[in-house]
Short mmCIF file of C-alpha atoms in Angstrom, two decimals:
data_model
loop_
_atom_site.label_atom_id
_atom_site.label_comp_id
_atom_site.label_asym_id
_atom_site.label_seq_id
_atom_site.Cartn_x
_atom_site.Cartn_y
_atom_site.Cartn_z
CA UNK A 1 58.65 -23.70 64.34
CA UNK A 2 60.37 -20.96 62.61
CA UNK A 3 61.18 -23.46 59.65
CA UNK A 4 58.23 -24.79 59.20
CA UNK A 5 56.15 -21.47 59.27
CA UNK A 6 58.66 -20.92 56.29
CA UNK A 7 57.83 -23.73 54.74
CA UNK A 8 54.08 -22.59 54.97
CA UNK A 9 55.07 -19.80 53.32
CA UNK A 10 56.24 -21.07 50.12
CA UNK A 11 53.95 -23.67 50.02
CA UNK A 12 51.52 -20.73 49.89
CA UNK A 13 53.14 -18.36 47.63
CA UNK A 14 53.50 -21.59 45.19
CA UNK A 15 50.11 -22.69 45.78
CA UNK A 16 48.98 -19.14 44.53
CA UNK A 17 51.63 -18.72 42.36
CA UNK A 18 50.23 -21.93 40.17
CA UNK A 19 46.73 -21.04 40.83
CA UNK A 20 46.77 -17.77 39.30
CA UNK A 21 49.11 -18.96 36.21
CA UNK A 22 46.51 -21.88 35.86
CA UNK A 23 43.72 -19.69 35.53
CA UNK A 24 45.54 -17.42 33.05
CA UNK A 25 46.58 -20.52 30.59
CA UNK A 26 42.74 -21.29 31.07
CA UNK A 27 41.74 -17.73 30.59
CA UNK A 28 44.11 -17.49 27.61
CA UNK A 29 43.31 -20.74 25.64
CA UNK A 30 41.49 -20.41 22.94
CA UNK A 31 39.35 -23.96 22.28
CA UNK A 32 37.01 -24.43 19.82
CA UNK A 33 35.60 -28.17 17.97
CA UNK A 34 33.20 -26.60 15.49
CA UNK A 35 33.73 -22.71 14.93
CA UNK A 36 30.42 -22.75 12.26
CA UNK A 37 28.40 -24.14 15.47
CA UNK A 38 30.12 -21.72 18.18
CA UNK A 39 29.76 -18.60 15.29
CA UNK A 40 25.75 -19.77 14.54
CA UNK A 41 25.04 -20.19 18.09
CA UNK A 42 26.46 -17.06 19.40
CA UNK A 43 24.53 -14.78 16.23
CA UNK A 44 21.55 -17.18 15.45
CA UNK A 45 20.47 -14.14 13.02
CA UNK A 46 23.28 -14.55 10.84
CA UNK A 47 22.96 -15.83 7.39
CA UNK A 48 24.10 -19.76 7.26
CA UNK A 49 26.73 -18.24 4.04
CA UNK A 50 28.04 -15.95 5.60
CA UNK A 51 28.95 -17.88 8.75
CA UNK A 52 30.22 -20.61 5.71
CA UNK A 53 32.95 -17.95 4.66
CA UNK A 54 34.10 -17.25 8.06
CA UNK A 55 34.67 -20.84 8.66
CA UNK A 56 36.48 -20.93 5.09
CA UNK A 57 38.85 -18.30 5.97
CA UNK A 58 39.35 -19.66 9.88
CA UNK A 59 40.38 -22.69 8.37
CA UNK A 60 42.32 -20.72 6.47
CA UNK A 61 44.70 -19.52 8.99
CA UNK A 62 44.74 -22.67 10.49
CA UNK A 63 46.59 -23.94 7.75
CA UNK A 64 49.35 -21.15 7.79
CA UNK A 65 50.13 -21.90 11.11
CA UNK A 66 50.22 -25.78 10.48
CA UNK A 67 47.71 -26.05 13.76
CA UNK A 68 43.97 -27.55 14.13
CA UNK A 69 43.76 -25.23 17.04
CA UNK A 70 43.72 -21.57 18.00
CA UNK A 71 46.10 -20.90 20.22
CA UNK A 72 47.37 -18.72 17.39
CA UNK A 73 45.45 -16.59 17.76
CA UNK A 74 46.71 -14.92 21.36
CA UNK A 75 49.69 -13.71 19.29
CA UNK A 76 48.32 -10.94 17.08
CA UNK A 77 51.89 -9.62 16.06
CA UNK A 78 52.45 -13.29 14.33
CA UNK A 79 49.23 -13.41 12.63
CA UNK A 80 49.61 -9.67 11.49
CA UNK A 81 52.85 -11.04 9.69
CA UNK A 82 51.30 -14.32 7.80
CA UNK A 83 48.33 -11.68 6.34
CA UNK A 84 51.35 -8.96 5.40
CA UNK A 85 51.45 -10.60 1.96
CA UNK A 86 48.02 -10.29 1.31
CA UNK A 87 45.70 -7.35 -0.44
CA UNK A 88 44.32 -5.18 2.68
CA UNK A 89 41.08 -5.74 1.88
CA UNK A 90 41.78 -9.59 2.02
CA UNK A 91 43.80 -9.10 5.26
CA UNK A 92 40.46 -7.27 6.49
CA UNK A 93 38.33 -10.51 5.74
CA UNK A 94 40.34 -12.28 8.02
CA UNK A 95 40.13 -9.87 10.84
CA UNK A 96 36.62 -10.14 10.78
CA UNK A 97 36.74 -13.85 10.82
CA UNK A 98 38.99 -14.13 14.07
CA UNK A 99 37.00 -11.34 15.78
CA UNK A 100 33.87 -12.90 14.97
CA UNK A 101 34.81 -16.42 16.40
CA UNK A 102 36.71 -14.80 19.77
CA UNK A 103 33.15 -13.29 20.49
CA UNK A 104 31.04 -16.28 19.90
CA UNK A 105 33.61 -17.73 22.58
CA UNK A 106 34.58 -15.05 24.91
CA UNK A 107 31.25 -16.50 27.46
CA UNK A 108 33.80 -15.26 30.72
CA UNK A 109 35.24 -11.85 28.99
CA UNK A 110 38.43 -13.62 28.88
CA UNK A 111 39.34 -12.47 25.00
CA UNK A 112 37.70 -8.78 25.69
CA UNK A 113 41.63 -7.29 25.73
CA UNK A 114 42.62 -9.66 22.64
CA UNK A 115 39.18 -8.46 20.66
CA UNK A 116 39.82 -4.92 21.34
CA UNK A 117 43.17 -5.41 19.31
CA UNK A 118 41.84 -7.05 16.58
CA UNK A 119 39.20 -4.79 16.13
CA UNK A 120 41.68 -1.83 16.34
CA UNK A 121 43.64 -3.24 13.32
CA UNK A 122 40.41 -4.50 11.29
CA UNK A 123 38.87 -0.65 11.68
CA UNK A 124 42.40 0.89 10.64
CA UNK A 125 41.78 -1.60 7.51
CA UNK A 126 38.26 -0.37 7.11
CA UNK A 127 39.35 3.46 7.08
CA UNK A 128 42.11 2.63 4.25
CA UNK A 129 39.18 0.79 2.40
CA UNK A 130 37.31 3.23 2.93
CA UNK A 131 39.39 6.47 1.89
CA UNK A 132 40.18 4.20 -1.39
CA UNK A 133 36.25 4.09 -2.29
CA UNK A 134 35.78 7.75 -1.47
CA UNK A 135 39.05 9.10 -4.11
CA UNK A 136 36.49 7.93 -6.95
CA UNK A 137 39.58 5.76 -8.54
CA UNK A 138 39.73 2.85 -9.37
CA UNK A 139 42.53 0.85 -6.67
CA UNK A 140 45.61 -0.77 -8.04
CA UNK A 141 44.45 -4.22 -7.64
CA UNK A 142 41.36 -3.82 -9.69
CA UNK A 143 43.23 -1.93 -12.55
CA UNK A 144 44.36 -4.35 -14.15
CA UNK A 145 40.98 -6.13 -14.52
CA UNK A 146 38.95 -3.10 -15.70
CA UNK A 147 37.70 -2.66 -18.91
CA UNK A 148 35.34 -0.66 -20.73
CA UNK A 149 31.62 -1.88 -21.11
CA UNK A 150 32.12 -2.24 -24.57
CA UNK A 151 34.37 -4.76 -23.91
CA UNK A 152 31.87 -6.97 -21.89
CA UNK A 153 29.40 -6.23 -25.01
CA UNK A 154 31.58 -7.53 -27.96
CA UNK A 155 32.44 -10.40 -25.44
CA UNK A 156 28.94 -11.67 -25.12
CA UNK A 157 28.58 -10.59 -28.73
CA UNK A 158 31.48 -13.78 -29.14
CA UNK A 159 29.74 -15.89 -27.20
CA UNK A 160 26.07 -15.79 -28.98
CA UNK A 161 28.11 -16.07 -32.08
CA UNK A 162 29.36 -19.60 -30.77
CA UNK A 163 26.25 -20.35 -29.55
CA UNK A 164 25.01 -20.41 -33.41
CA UNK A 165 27.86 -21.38 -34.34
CA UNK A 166 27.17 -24.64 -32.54
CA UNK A 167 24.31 -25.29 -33.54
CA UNK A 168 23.47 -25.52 -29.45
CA UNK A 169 19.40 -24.07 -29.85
CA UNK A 170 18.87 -27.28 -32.46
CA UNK A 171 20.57 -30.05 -30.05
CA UNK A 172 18.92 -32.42 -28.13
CA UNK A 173 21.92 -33.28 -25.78
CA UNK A 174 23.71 -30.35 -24.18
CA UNK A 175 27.50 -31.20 -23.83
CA UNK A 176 29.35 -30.09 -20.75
CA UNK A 177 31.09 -27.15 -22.51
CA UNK A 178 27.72 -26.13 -24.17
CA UNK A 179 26.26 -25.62 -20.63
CA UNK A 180 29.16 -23.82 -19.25
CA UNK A 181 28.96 -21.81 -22.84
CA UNK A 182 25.42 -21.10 -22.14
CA UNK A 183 25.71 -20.23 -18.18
CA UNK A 184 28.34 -17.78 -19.23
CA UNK A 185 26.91 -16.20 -21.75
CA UNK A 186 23.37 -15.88 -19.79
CA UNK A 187 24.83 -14.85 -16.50
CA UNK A 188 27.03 -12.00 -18.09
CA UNK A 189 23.80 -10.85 -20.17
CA UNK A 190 21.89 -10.91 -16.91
CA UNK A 191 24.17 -8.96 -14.94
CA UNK A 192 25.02 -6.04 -18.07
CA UNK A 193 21.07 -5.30 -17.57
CA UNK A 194 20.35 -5.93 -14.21
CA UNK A 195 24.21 -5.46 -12.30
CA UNK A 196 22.86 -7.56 -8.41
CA UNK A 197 25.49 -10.06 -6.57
CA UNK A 198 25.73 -13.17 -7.00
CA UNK A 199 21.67 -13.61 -6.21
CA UNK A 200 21.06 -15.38 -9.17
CA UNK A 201 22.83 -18.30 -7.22
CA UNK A 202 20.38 -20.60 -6.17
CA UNK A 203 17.15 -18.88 -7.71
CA UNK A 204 14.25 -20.46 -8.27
CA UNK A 205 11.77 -20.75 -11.35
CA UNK A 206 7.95 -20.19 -10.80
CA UNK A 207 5.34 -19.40 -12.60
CA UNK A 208 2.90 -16.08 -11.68
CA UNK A 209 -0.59 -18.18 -10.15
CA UNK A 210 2.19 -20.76 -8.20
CA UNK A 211 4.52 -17.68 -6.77
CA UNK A 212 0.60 -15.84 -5.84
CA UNK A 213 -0.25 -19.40 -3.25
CA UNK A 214 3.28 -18.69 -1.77
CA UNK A 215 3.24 -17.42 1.78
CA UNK A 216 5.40 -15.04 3.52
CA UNK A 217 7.21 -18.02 5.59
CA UNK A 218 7.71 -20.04 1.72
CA UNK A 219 9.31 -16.86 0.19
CA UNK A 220 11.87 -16.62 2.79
CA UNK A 221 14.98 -16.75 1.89
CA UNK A 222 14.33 -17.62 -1.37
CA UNK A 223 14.75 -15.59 -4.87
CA UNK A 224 12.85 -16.18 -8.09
CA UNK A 225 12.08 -15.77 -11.62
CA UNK A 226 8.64 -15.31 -11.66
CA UNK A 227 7.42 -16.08 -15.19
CA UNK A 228 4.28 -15.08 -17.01
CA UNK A 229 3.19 -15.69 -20.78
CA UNK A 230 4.20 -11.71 -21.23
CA UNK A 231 6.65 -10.95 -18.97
CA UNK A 232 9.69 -12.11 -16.16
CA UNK A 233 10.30 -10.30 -12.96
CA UNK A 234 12.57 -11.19 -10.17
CA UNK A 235 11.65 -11.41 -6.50
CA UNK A 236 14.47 -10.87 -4.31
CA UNK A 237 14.44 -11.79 -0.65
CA UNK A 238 18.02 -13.11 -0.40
CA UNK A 239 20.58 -10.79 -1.01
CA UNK A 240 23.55 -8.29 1.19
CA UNK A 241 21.28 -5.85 2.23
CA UNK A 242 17.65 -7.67 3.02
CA UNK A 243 17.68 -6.47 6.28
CA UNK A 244 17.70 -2.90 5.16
CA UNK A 245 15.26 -2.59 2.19
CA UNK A 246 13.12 -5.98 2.34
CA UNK A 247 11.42 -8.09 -0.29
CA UNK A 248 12.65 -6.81 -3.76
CA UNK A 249 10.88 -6.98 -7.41
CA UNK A 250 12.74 -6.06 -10.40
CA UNK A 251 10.95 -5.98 -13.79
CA UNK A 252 13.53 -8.69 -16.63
CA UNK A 253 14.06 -5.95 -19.74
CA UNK A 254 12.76 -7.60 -22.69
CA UNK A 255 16.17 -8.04 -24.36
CA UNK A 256 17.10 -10.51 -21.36
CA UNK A 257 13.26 -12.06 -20.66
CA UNK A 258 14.24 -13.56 -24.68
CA UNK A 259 17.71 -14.62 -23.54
CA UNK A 260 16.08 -16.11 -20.13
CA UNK A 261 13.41 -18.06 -22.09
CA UNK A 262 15.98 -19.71 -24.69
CA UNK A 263 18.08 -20.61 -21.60
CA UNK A 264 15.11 -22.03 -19.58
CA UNK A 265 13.93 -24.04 -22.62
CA UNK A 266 17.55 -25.13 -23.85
CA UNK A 267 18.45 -26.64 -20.00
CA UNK A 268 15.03 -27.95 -19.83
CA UNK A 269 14.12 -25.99 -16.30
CA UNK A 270 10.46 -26.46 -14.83
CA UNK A 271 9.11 -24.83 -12.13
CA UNK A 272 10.75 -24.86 -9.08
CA UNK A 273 13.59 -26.17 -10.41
CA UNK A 274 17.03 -24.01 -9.52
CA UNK A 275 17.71 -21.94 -12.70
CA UNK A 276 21.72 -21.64 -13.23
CA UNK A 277 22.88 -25.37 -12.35
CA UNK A 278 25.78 -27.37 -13.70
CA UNK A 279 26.63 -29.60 -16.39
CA UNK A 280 25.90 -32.77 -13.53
CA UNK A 281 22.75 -30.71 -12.53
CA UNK A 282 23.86 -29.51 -8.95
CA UNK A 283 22.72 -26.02 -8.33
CA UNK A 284 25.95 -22.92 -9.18
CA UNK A 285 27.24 -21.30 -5.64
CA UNK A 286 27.39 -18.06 -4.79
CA UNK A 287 31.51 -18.71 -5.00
CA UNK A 288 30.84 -20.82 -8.48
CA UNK A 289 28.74 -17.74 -9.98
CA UNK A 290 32.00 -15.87 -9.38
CA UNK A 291 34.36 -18.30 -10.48
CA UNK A 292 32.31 -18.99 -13.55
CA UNK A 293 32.71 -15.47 -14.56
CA UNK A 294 36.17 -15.24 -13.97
CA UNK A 295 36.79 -18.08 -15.82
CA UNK A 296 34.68 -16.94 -18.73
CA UNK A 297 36.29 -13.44 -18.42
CA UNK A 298 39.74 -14.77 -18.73
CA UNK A 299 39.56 -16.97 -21.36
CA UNK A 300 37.82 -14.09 -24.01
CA UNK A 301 39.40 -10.87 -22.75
CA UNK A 302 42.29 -12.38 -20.37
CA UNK A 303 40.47 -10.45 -17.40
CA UNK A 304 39.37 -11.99 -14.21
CA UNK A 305 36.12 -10.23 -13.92
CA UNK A 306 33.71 -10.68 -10.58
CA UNK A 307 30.02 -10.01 -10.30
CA UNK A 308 31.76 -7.03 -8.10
CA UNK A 309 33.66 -5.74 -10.77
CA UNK A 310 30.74 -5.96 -13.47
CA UNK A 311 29.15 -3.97 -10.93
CA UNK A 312 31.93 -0.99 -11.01
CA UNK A 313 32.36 -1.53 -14.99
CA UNK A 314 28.25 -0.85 -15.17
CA UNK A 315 27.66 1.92 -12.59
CA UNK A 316 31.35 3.72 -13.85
CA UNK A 317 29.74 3.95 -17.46
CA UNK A 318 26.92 5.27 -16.18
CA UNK A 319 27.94 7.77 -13.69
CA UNK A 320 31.20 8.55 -13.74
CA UNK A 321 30.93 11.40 -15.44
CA UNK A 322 27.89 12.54 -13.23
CA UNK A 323 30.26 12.14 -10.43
CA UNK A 324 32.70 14.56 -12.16
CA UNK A 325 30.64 16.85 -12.66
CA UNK A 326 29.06 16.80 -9.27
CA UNK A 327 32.84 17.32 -7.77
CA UNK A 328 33.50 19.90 -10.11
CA UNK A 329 30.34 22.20 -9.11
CA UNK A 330 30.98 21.40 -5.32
CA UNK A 331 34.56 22.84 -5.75
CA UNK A 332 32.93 25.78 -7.51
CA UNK A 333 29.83 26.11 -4.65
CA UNK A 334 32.16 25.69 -1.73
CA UNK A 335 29.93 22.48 -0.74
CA UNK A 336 30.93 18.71 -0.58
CA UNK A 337 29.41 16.21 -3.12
CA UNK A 338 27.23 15.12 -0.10
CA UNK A 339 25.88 18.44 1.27
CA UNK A 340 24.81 19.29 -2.28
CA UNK A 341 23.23 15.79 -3.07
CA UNK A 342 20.98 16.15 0.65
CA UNK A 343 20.57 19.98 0.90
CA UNK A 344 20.55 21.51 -2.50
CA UNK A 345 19.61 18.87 -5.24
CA UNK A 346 15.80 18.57 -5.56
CA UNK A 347 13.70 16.69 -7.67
CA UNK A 348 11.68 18.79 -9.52
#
């Protein structure tokens, strides 16, 4: 009796013993077919991009660790060292990725402990990022791609020159390197005046009576050119920060309504049609729009310059001497930049 009461025992402590580890291999596995369909379902509210780029970078990682599944993922320490090579902000992009797809999966809180560690290194990421922005410099890894606006100006300067050169106004045929000539040279023009994203990516031409019959639930979404016999303004309702300020309408400067009209009549573009396509017809990317630029960029000044970096090239030449005088008289005033902005600057 005494031996088999022992054996009952074991067979218990085993039983248990295998249960528990069971439940914690369960608990601990990380399973996932279609991350874009987990991600969407779990945040129906996010945009159908930006779930796009999360899948880009997941399968990303997937592809350092030689794995189609994420498993990898439960040791943090081994993914921190594949992203060491990589630019922090980069690195950051990556953390937001995992942590997004372990909450669109973590239905039974098993991942809460392995979230809270991601999100720990992501927000020690965002506080570098973020002490970087506030110094007023530009970082290290965008040095070496800055230049002076004058730069961008003699650059599209070259490129209208080629355009005559060409002969490209007169032809009836566009070639593939006149289209890519002429997306570069109006996409750069459009951004020097009017410095958005990339939300000239899949915008749409309309004329002013057609864009008035639109309704609220046809608009979504959707960004235009709205055209009239004396004037171009833009209607933006997809773009980074919708949620915050709404529908948008931006008056074109004259200067780029011409440019816009040559382009429009030179690719042939009717209404409705998507404006910046390519040389087969298929509409530019948010990515391509990017690309584009940096291709364009590097081949006249031997930069690779982003829609993000026109952006800081722009707003630097505008206000960057604003901004040194505003740090200057809050030194003086015993105030930060802030405090003086909200408290003491009024319009008059």
């Amino acid at each position: 009796m005494r031996y088999f009461n022992a054996f009952i025992k074991i067979f218990l402590n085993y039983f248990y013993l295998k249960t528990n580890l069971n439940r914690y291999y369960i608990n601990m596995s990380i399973k996932s077919n279609d991350p874009s369909a987990d991600i969407q379902k779990a945040r129906p509210k996010i945009k159908a991009t930006t779930v796009k780029q999360y899948e880009i970078q997941l399968k990303r990682l997937q592809k350092l660790f030689d794995t189609e599944g994420w498993d990898f993922l439960n040791n943090i320490d081994s993914v921190k060292d594949k992203l060491s090579d990589k630019h922090f902000t980069t690195s950051r992009n990556y953390y937001n990725s995992i942590i997004v797809l372990l909450m669109a999966l973590n239905h039974d809180k098993a991942h809460d402990d392995l979230i809270k560690k991601y999100v720990t290194v992501r927000d020690s990421l965002n506080e570098k990022y973020a002490e970087e922005q506030s110094s007023g410099k530009i970082s290290e890894k965008q040095k070496n791609n800055f230049v002076e606006l004058n730069e961008i100006q003699k650059m599209i300067k070259t490129m209208e020159n080629e355009i005559k050169k060409e002969k490209i106004k007169k032809k009836e045929k566009l070639t593939k390197n006149d289209i890519e000539l002429l997306n570069g040279y109006t996409i750069f023009s459009f951004l020097i005046r009017l410095p958005t994203r990339n939300d000239m990516s899949g915008m749409q031409l309309i004329g002013k009576t057609q864009y008035n019959k639109l309704s609220d639930k046809d608009k979504k979404d959707i960004n235009y050119l709205v055209r009239e016999k004396s004037k171009m303004f833009l209607v933006l309702n997809e773009y980074k920060t919708k949620s915050k300020y709404g529908e948008k309408k931006i008056d074109v400067p004259k200067d780029l309504e011409k440019i816009l009209r040559m382009y429009l009549k030179l690719t042939k573009k009717n209404n409705l049609d998507i404006i910046f396509t390519n040389f087969k017809g298929e509409p530019i990317s948010r990515n391509g729009i990017s690309q584009l630029l940096i291709k364009t960029s590097k081949h006249y000044l031997d930069k690779s310059i982003s829609t993000t970096m026109m952006r800081k090239i722009i707003l630097s030449d505008k206000f960057a001497e604003v901004n040194g005088e505003k740090q200057e008289m809050a030194h003086i005033t015993g105030h930060d930049v802030s405090t003086m902005d909200s408290v003491y600057i009024k319009e008059k």
